[in-house]
Coordinates of C-alpha atoms in Angstrom, one line a residue:
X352 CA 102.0 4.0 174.5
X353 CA 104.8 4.9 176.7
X354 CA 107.5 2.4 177.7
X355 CA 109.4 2.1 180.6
X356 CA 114.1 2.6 180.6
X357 CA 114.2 -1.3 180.4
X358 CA 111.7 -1.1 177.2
X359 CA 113.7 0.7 175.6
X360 CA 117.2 -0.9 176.6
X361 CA 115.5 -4.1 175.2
X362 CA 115.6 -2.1 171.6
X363 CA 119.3 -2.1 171.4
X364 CA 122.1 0.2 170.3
X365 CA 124.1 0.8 167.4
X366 CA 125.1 3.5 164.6
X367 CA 123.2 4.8 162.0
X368 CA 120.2 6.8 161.1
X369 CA 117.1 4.8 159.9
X370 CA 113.7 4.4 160.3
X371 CA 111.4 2.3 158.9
X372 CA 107.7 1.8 158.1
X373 CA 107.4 -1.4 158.7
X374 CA 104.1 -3.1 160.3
X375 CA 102.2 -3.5 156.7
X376 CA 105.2 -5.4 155.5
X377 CA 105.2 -8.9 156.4
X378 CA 101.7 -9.3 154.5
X379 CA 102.7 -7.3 151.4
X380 CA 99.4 -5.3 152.3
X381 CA 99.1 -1.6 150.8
X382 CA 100.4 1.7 152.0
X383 CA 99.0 4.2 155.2
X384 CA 96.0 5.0 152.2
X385 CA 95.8 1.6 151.0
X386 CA 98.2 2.2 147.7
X387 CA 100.2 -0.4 146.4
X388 CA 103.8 -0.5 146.6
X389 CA 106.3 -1.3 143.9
X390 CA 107.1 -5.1 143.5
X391 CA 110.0 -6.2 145.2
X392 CA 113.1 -7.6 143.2
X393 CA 112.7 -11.2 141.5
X394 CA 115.2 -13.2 142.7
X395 CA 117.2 -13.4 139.8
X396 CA 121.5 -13.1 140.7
X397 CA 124.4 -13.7 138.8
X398 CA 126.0 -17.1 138.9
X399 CA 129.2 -18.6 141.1
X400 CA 130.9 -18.6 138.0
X401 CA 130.2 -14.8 137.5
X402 CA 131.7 -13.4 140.9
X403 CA 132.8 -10.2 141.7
X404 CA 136.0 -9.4 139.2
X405 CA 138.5 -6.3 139.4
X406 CA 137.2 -3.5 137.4
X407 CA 139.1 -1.1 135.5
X408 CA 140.0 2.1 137.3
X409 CA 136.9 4.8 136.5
X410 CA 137.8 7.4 135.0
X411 CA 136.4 11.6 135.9
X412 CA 133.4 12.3 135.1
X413 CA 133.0 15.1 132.7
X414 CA 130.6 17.6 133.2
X415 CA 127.6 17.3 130.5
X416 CA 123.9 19.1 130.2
X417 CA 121.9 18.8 133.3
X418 CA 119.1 15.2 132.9
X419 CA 116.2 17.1 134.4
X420 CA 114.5 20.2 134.2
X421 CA 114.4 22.3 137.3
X422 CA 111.8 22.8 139.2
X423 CA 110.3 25.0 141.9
X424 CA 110.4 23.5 145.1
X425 CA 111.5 19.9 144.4
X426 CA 111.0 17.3 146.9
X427 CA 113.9 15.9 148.7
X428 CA 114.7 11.9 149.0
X429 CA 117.9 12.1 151.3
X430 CA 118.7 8.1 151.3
X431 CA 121.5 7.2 153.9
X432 CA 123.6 3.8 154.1
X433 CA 124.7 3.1 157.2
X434 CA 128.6 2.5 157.6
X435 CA 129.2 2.5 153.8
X436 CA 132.3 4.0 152.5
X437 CA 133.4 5.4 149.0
X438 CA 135.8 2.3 148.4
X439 CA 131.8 0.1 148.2
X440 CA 130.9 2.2 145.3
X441 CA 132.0 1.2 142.3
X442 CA 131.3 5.2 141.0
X443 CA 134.1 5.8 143.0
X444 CA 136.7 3.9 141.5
X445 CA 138.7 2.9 144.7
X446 CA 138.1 -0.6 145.1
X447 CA 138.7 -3.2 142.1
X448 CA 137.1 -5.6 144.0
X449 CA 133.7 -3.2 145.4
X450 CA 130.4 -4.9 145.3
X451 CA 128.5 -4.6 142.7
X452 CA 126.3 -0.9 142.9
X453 CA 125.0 -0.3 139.4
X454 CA 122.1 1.6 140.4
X455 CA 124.5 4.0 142.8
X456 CA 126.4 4.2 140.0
X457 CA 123.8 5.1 137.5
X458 CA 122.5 7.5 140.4
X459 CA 126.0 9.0 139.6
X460 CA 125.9 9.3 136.0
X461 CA 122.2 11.1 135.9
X462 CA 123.4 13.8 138.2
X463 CA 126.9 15.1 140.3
X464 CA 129.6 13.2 142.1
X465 CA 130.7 14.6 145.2
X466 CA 134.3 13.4 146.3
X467 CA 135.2 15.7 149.6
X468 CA 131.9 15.4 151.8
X469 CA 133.5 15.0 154.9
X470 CA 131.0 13.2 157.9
X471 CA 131.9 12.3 161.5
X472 CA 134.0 9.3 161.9
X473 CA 130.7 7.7 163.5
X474 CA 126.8 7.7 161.9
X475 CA 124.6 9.7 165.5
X476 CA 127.0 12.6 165.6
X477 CA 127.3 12.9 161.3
X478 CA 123.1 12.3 161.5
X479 CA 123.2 14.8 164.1
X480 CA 125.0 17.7 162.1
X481 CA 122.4 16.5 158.7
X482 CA 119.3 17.5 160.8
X483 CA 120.5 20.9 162.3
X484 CA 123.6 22.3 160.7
X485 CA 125.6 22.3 163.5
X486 CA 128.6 20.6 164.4
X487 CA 128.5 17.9 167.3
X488 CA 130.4 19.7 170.1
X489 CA 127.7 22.8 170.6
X490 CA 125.1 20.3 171.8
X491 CA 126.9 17.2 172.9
X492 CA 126.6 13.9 170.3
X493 CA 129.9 13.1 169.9
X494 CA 129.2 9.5 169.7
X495 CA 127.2 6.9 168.8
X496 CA 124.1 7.2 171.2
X497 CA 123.5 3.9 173.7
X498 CA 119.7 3.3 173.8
X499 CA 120.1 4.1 177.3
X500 CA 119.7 6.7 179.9
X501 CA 121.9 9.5 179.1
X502 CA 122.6 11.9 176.6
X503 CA 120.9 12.2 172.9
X504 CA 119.7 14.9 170.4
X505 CA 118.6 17.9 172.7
X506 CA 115.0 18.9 172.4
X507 CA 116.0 22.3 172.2
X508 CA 118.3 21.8 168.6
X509 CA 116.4 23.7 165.6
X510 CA 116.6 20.4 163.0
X511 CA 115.7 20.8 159.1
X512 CA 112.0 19.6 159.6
X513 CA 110.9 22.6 161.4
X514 CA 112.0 25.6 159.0
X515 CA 111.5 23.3 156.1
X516 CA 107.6 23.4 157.4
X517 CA 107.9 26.8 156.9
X518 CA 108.4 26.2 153.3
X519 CA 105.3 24.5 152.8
X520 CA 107.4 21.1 153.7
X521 CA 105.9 17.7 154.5
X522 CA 108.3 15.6 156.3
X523 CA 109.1 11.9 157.5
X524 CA 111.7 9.5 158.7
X525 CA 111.9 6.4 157.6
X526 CA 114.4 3.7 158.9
X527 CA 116.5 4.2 162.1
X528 CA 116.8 7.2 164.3
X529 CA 119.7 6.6 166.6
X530 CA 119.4 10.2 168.2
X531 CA 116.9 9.7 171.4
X532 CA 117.7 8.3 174.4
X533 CA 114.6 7.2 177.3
X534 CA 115.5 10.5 179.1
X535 CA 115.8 12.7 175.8
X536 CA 113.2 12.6 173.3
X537 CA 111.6 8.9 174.4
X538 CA 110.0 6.7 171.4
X539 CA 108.3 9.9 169.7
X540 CA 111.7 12.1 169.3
X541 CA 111.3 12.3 165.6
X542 CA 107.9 13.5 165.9
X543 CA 109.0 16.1 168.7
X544 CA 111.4 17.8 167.3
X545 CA 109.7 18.7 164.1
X546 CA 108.9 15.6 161.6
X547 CA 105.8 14.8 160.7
X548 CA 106.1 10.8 161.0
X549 CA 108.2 8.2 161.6
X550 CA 108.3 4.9 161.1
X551 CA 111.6 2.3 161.7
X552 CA 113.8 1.7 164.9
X553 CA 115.0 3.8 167.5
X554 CA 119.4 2.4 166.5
X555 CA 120.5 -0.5 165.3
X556 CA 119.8 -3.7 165.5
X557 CA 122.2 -4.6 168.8
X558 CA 119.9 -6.0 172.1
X559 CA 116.8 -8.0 172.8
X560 CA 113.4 -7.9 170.7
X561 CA 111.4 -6.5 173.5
X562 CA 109.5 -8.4 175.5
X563 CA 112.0 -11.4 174.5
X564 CA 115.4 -12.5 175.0
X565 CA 116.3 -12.9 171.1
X566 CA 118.9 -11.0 170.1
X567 CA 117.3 -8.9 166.9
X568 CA 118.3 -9.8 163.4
X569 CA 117.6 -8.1 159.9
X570 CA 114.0 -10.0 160.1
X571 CA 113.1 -10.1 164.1
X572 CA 113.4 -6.2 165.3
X573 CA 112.0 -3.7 167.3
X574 CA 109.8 -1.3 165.2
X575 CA 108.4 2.2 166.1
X576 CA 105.5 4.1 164.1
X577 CA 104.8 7.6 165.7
X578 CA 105.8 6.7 168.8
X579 CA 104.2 3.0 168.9
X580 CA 106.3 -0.3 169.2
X581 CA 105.6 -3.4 167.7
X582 CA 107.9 -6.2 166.6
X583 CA 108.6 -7.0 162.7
X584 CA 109.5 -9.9 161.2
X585 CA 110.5 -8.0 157.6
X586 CA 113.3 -8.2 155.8
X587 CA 114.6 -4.8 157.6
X588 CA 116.1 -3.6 154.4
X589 CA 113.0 -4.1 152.5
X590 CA 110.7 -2.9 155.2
X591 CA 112.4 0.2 155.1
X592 CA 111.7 0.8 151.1
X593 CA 108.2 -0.2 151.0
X594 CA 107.6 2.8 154.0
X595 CA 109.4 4.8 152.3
X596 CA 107.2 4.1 149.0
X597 CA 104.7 4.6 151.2
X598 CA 105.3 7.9 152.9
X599 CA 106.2 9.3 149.1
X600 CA 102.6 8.0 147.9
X601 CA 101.0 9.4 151.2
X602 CA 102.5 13.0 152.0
X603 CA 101.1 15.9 150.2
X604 CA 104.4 17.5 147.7
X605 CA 106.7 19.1 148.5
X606 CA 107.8 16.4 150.7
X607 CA 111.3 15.7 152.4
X608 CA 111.4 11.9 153.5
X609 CA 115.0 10.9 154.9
X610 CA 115.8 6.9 154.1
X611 CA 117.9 5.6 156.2
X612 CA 118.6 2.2 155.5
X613 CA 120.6 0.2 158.7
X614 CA 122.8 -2.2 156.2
X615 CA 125.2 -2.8 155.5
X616 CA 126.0 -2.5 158.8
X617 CA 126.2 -5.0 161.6
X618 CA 125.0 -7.6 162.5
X619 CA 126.5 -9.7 158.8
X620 CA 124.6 -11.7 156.9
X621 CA 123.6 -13.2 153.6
X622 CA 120.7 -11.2 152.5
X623 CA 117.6 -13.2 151.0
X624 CA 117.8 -14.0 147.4
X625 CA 117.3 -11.6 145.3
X626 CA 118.8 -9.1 147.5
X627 CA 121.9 -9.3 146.3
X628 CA 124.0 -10.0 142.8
X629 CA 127.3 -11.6 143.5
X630 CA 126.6 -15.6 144.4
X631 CA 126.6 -16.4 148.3
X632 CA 129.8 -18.4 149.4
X633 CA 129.2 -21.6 151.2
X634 CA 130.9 -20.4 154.2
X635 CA 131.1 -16.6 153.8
X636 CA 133.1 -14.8 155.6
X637 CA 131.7 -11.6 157.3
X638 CA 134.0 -9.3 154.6
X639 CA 131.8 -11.4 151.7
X640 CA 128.2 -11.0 154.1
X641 CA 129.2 -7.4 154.1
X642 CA 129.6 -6.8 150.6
X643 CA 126.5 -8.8 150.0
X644 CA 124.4 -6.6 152.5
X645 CA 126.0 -3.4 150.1
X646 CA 124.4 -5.1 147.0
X647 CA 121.1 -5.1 148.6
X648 CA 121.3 -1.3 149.2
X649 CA 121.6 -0.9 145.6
X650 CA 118.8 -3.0 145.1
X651 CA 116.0 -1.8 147.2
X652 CA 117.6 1.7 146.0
X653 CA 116.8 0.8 142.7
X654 CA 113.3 -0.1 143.5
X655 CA 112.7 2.8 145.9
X656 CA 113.7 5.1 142.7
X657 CA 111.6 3.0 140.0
X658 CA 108.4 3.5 142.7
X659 CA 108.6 7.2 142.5
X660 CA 107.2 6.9 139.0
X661 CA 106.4 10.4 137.8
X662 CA 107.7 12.6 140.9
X663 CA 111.2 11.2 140.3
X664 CA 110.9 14.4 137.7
X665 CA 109.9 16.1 140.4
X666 CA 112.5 15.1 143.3
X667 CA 116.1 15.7 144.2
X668 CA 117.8 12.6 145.1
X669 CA 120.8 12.7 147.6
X670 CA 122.6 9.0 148.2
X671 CA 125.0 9.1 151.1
X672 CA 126.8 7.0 154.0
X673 CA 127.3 8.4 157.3
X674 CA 130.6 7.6 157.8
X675 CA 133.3 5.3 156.7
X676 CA 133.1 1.1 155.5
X677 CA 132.8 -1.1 158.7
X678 CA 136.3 -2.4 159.5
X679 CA 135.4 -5.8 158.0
X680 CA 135.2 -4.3 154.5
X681 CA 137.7 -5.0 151.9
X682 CA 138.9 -1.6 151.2
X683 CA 140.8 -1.9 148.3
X684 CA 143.2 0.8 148.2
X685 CA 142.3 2.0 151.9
X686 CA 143.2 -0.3 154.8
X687 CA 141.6 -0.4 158.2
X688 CA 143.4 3.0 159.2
X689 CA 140.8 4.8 156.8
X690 CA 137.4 2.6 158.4
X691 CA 134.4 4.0 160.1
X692 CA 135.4 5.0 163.7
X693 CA 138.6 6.6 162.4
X694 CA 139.0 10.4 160.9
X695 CA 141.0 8.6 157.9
X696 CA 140.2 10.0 154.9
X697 CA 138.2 6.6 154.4
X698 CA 136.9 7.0 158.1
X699 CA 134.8 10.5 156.8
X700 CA 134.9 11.1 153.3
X701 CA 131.5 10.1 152.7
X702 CA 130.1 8.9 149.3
X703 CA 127.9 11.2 148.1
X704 CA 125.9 11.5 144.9
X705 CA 123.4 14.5 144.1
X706 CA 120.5 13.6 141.2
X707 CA 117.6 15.9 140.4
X708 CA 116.2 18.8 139.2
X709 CA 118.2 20.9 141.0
X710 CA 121.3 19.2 139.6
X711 CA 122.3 21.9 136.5
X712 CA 125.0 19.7 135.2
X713 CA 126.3 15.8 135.1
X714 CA 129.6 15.2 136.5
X715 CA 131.4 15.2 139.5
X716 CA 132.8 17.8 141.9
X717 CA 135.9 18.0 144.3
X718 CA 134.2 20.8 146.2
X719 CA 134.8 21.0 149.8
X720 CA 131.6 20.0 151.6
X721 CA 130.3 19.3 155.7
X722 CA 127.4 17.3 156.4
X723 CA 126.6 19.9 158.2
X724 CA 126.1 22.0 154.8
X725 CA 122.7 19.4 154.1
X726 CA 120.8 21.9 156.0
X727 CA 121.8 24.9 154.6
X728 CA 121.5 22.9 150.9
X729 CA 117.9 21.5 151.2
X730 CA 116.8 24.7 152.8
X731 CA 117.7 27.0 149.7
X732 CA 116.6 24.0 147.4
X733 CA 113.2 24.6 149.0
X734 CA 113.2 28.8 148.7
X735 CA 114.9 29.2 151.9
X736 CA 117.1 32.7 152.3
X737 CA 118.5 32.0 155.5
X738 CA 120.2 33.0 157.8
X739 CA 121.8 29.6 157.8
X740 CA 123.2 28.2 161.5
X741 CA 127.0 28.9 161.5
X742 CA 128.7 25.8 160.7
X743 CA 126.4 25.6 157.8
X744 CA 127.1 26.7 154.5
X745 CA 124.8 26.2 151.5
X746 CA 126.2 23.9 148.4
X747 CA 123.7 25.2 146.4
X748 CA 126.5 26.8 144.0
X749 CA 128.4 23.5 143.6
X750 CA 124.8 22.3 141.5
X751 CA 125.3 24.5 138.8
X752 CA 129.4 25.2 138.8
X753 CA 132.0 21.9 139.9
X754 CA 134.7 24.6 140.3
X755 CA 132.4 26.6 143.0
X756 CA 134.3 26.7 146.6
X757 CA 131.9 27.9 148.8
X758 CA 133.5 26.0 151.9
X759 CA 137.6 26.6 152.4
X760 CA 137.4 24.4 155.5
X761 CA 135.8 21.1 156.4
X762 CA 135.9 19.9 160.0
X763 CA 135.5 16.7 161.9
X764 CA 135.1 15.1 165.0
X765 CA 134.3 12.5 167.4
X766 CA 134.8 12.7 171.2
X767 CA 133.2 10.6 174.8
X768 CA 131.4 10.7 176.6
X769 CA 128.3 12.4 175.2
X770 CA 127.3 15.6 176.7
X771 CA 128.9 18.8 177.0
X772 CA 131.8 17.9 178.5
X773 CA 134.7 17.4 180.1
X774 CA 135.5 14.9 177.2
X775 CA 137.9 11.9 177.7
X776 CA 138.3 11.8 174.2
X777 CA 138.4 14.6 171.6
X778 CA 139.8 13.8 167.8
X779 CA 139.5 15.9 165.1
X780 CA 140.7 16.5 161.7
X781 CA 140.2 20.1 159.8
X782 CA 141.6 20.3 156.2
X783 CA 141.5 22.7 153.1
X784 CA 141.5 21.7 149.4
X785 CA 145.0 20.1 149.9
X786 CA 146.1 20.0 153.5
X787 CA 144.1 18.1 156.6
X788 CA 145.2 18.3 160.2
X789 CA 144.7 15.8 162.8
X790 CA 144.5 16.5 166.5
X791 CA 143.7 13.9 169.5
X792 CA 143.2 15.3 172.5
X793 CA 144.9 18.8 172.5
X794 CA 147.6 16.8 170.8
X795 CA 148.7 17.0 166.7
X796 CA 148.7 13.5 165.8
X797 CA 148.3 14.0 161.8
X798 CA 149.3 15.9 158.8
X799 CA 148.5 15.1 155.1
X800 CA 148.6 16.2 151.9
X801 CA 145.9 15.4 149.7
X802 CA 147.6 17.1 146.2
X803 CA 150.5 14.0 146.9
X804 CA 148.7 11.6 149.1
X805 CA 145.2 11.4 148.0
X806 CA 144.8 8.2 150.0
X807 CA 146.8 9.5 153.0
X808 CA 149.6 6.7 153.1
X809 CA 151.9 9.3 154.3
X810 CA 151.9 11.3 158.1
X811 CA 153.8 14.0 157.4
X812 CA 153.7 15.3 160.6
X813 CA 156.5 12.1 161.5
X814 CA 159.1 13.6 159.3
X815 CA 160.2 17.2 161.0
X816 CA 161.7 18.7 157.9
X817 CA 157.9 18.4 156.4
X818 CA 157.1 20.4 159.4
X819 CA 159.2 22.9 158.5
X820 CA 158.3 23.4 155.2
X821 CA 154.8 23.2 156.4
X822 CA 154.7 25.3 159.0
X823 CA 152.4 28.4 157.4
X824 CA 149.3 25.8 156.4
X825 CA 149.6 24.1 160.1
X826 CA 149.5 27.0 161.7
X827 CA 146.8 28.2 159.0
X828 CA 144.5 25.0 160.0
X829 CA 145.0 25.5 163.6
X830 CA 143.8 28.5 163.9
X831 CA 140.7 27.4 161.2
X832 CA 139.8 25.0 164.0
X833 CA 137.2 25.8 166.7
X834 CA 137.5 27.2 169.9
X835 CA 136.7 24.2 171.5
X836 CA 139.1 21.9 170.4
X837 CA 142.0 22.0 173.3
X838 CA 145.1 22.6 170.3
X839 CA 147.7 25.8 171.0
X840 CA 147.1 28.4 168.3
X841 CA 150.3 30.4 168.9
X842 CA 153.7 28.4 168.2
X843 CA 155.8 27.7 171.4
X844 CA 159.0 29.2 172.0
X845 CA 160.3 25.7 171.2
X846 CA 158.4 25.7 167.8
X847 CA 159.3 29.1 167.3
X848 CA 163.1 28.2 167.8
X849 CA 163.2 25.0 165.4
X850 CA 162.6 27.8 162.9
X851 CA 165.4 29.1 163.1
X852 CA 163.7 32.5 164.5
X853 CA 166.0 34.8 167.2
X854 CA 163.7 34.7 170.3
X855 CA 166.6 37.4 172.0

C-alpha cells in the first residue's frame, strides 16, 4: 500500500544497489512456488590460530579454453557488492593482507578477469549508468540518493529491463535499490520502470525501522516486495541469496536477476557464524568487521552459485562492486586517497569478474571498460543489435579476444546536488589505456600515468616539466571529455606561451 514522505524517510539512506526477497526468510519456509532453497553455510571457520596471512603476489592469468559451452540466450546473474574494491579480492593480487574470497577467486579462474572497469566514485550514480547506459550527468544522479524528497532515477530513463523484455527477458531485483526517492518512482520504482519484481530495501541500512525508533541493523530492516513494506529480521546478507534462489527457481529462462548484496558496507559488524572464515577478534575493530562482512559475500556467493544447480550451464555470471573499499578498509597497496567517494584509481576501478557461457576463453583482460558498457553487454548477450545509447559500448568482443579495445576512453564522475544542475560540485576523471585526467570543478587537479604508476602514487600534473612533456595526451583527454564538464579545451595564451610557442 502506499506510504506517506515520513514512511519512507523512516527507511533510511545509504549507497548501494540491493534488493532483497526477504519475508519467507526468518522461517526457512520455501520459495514464491513453494521450492526449497539451498542450505545455508554450516558454521564451520578457520581457527584464531589460522588468521588471515600475506599471500604471495598473484601472478596474470593466462588465457586458456573457454569452461562452458555457449549458449543461445544465456541468463544473466549480475551480483553487486556494495562498496567493495579490487584490493578485497584476493584474484586481484593487491592486498597481502585481503580477506579471504576463494569463491570470487574461483569465479575468476572459471571465466575472465577484468582489471580497468571503471564505476562512479559512489554506488546510486555507477547503479544508475548499469541500468540505462548512460552516464550520470544526462539525467541528474550524481550522488548517492537520500531517501528523501528530491531527486532519483527519472521515470522517463530507458533501463536494461525494458528492451531486455523485448528479448524474451524475465527480470528481477533482488537486494537494494537506492535509485527512487518518495517523489520519483515511490516504493514500486523497480517495478515502474521496467522489472518484473522486486524484492529487498529501498538504500541502505541508515534510519529508523519504520514504524519504530531503532536504528536498522543487518537483521532488523525495512523490506519492500513489489511495492509492499514489511520489517525483516534476516540476516540481510542471507535474505538476499535465498530471494535470489528464489527468483532463479521461479522466473521462466531466459531470466536477468540483479543481486545486489548491501555488505560489506556500513553499518560494521561481525557477521553470524558461519558467515565468515577468518576468526572474529575479541574487540574488532571496524577495518577487521569490514573484512569479515567481505568474507560473507564470498560465502552466500558461493551458495547462491551452488543453488543454480543445472542452469549454472546455462547462465552468465558477472561479480562486481560499485565503487571503491569503504575508507575503513585496509587497502594494502592503496591508501585512503584511492577509497570509495574518491575517483582514485582504487575509488572506481571496480572488481570485475565475467563467468559463463558467453565467456570464450579463461584469463584476464586489461580492456578498457564503463559500467555504462553493462547495458550495451547483456543486451548483445541476449541477441540484441542495438542501437546502443551513446555512452554505451558493447564488451561483447573482450569475451572472446583479451587484446580487443573496443572503448579508447573511460569516464567518471560524481557531482551535488542531484538534479540537472547548477552543480556545487563536479569531479571527474577521463583516462585512455595509459593516461587518466582529473578535473574538479572546471579545474585540472590530476594527471597519471598508468604504464609507470599503476597505483597512481605520483600527480604528475605537480611537476610542470611533466606537463610539458605531456602536453599532446592532456590536451587529447580534454577534448575526450564531455561537453558538460566546465574544463577549457583550447590552451590559454599562458599555456600556449610555457611552450615555448611565438604568440606575435
Amino acid at each position: 500500500m502506499p506510504r506517506s514522505p515520513l514512511a519512507w524517510l523512516a527507511l533510511g539512506a545509504g549507497a548501494g544497489l540491493l534488493i532483497v526477497v526477504g519475508a519467507w526468510v526468518a522461517t526457512g519456509a520455501g520459495g514464491i512456488d513453494g521450492a526449497p532453497t539451498a542450505s545455508r553455510p554450516s558454521g564451520a571457520r578457520r581457527a584464531a590460530s589460522d588468521a588471515p596471512r600475506d599471500r604471495a603476489p598473484v601472478a596474470p592469468r593466462t588465457q586458456q579454453a573457454a569452461r562452458f559451452s555457449p549458449v543461445r540466450q544465456p541468463n544473466v546473474l549480475l551480483v553487486i557488492a556494495d562498496d567493495l574494491g579490487q584490493d578485497q579480492i584476493g584474484a586481484y593480487g593487491l592486498n597481502p593482507r585481503a580477506p579471504e574470497t576463494p569463491r570470487i577467486d574461483a569465479l575468476a579462474d572459471e571465466g575472465i578477469l577484468f582489471r580497468n572497469v571503471i564505476a562512479d566514485p559512489v554506488c546510486s550514480p555507477t547503479r544508475a549508468t548499469i541500468l540505462t547506459g548512460r552516464y550520470a550527468y544526462r539525467y541528474g544522479v550524481g550522488n548517492a540518493i537520500p531517501l528523501r524528497p528530491g531527486w532519483g532515477l527519472p521515470a522517463s530513463e530507458t533501463v536494461i529491463a525494458q528492451p531486455l523484455r523485448t528479448q524474451g527477458y524475465h527480470s528481477a531485483v533482488v537486494g537494494k535499490w537506492h535509485l527512487a526517492t518518495p517523489d520519483m518512482g515511490g516504493l514500486d520504482h523497480v517495478r515502474a520502470v521496467g522489472f518484473d519484481h522486486h524484492f529487498g530495501t529501498m538504500g541502505n541500512l541508515l534510519g529508523a525501522v519504520i514504524g519504530t525508533e531503532r536504528p536498522m541493523t543487518y537483521t532488523d530492516w525495512n523490506y519492500v516486495q513489489d511495492g509492499q513494506i514489511s520489517v525483516q529480521d534476516g540476516y540481510i546478507t542471507t535474505v538476499t541469496t535465498d530471494d535470489a534462489l528464489r527468483m532463479a527457481s521461479t522466473l521462466p529462462e531466459p531470466w536477468f536477476i540483479l543481486v545486489a548484496y548491501n555488505a560489506p558496507h556500513y553499518p560494521m559488524h561481525v557477521p553470524p557464524p558461519g558467515l565468515h572464515r577468518s576468526a572474529a577478534p575479541a574487540d574488532p575493530t571496524e577495518a577487521e568487521m569490514y573484512g569479515l562482512m567481505v568474507e560473507s559475500v564470498d560465502l552466500e556467493l558461493a551458495r547462491l552459485l551452488d543453488g543454480l544447480g543445472d542452469r549454472r550451464a546455462r547462465t552468465d555470471v558477472v561479480f562486481m562492486g560499485d565503487n571503491g573499499s569503504a575508507p575503513v578498509a585496509d587497502g594494502g597497496r592503496l591508501d585512503g586517497r584511492h577509497a570509495k567517494g574518491t575517483v582514485g584509481r582504487g575509488g572506481i576501478t571496480v572488481p570485475f569478474i565475467l563467468a559463463g557461457p558467453s565467456a570464450r576463453y579463461t584469463g584476464e583482460t586489461r580492456a578498457l571498460v564503463n559500467t555504462t558498457d553493462l547495458y550495451a553487454t547483456v543486451l548483445e548477450i541476449a541477441g540484441g543489435t542495438g542501437p546502443w545509447p551513446a555512452d554505451a559500448v558493447s564488451a561483447v568482443p573482450v569475451l572472446s579476444d583479451p587484446a580487443a579495445a573496443p572503448r579508447r576512453y573511460a569516464f567518471s564522475e560524481r557531482f551535488t546536488p542531484n538534479g540537472m544542475g547548477p552543480w556545487e560540485e563536479h569531479l571527474v576523471s577521463i583516462q585512455d589505456a595509459r593516461y587518466k585526467l582529473v578535473v574538479d570543478t572546471g579545474a585540472i587537479v590530476g594527471l597519471y600515468d598508468h604504464t609507470e604508476d599503476p597505483l597512481e602514487a605520483r600527480n604528475l600534473w605537480d611537476d610542470p616539466e611533466a606537463r610539458r612533456r605531456l602536453v599532446d595526451d592532456i590536451d587529447r583527454l580534454k577534448w575526450a571529455l564531455p561537453d558538460r564538464v566546465a574544463v577549457p579545451k583550447l590552451p590559454t595564451e599562458a599555456e600556449l606561451l610555457a611552450r615555448g610557442l611565438d604568440l606575435s
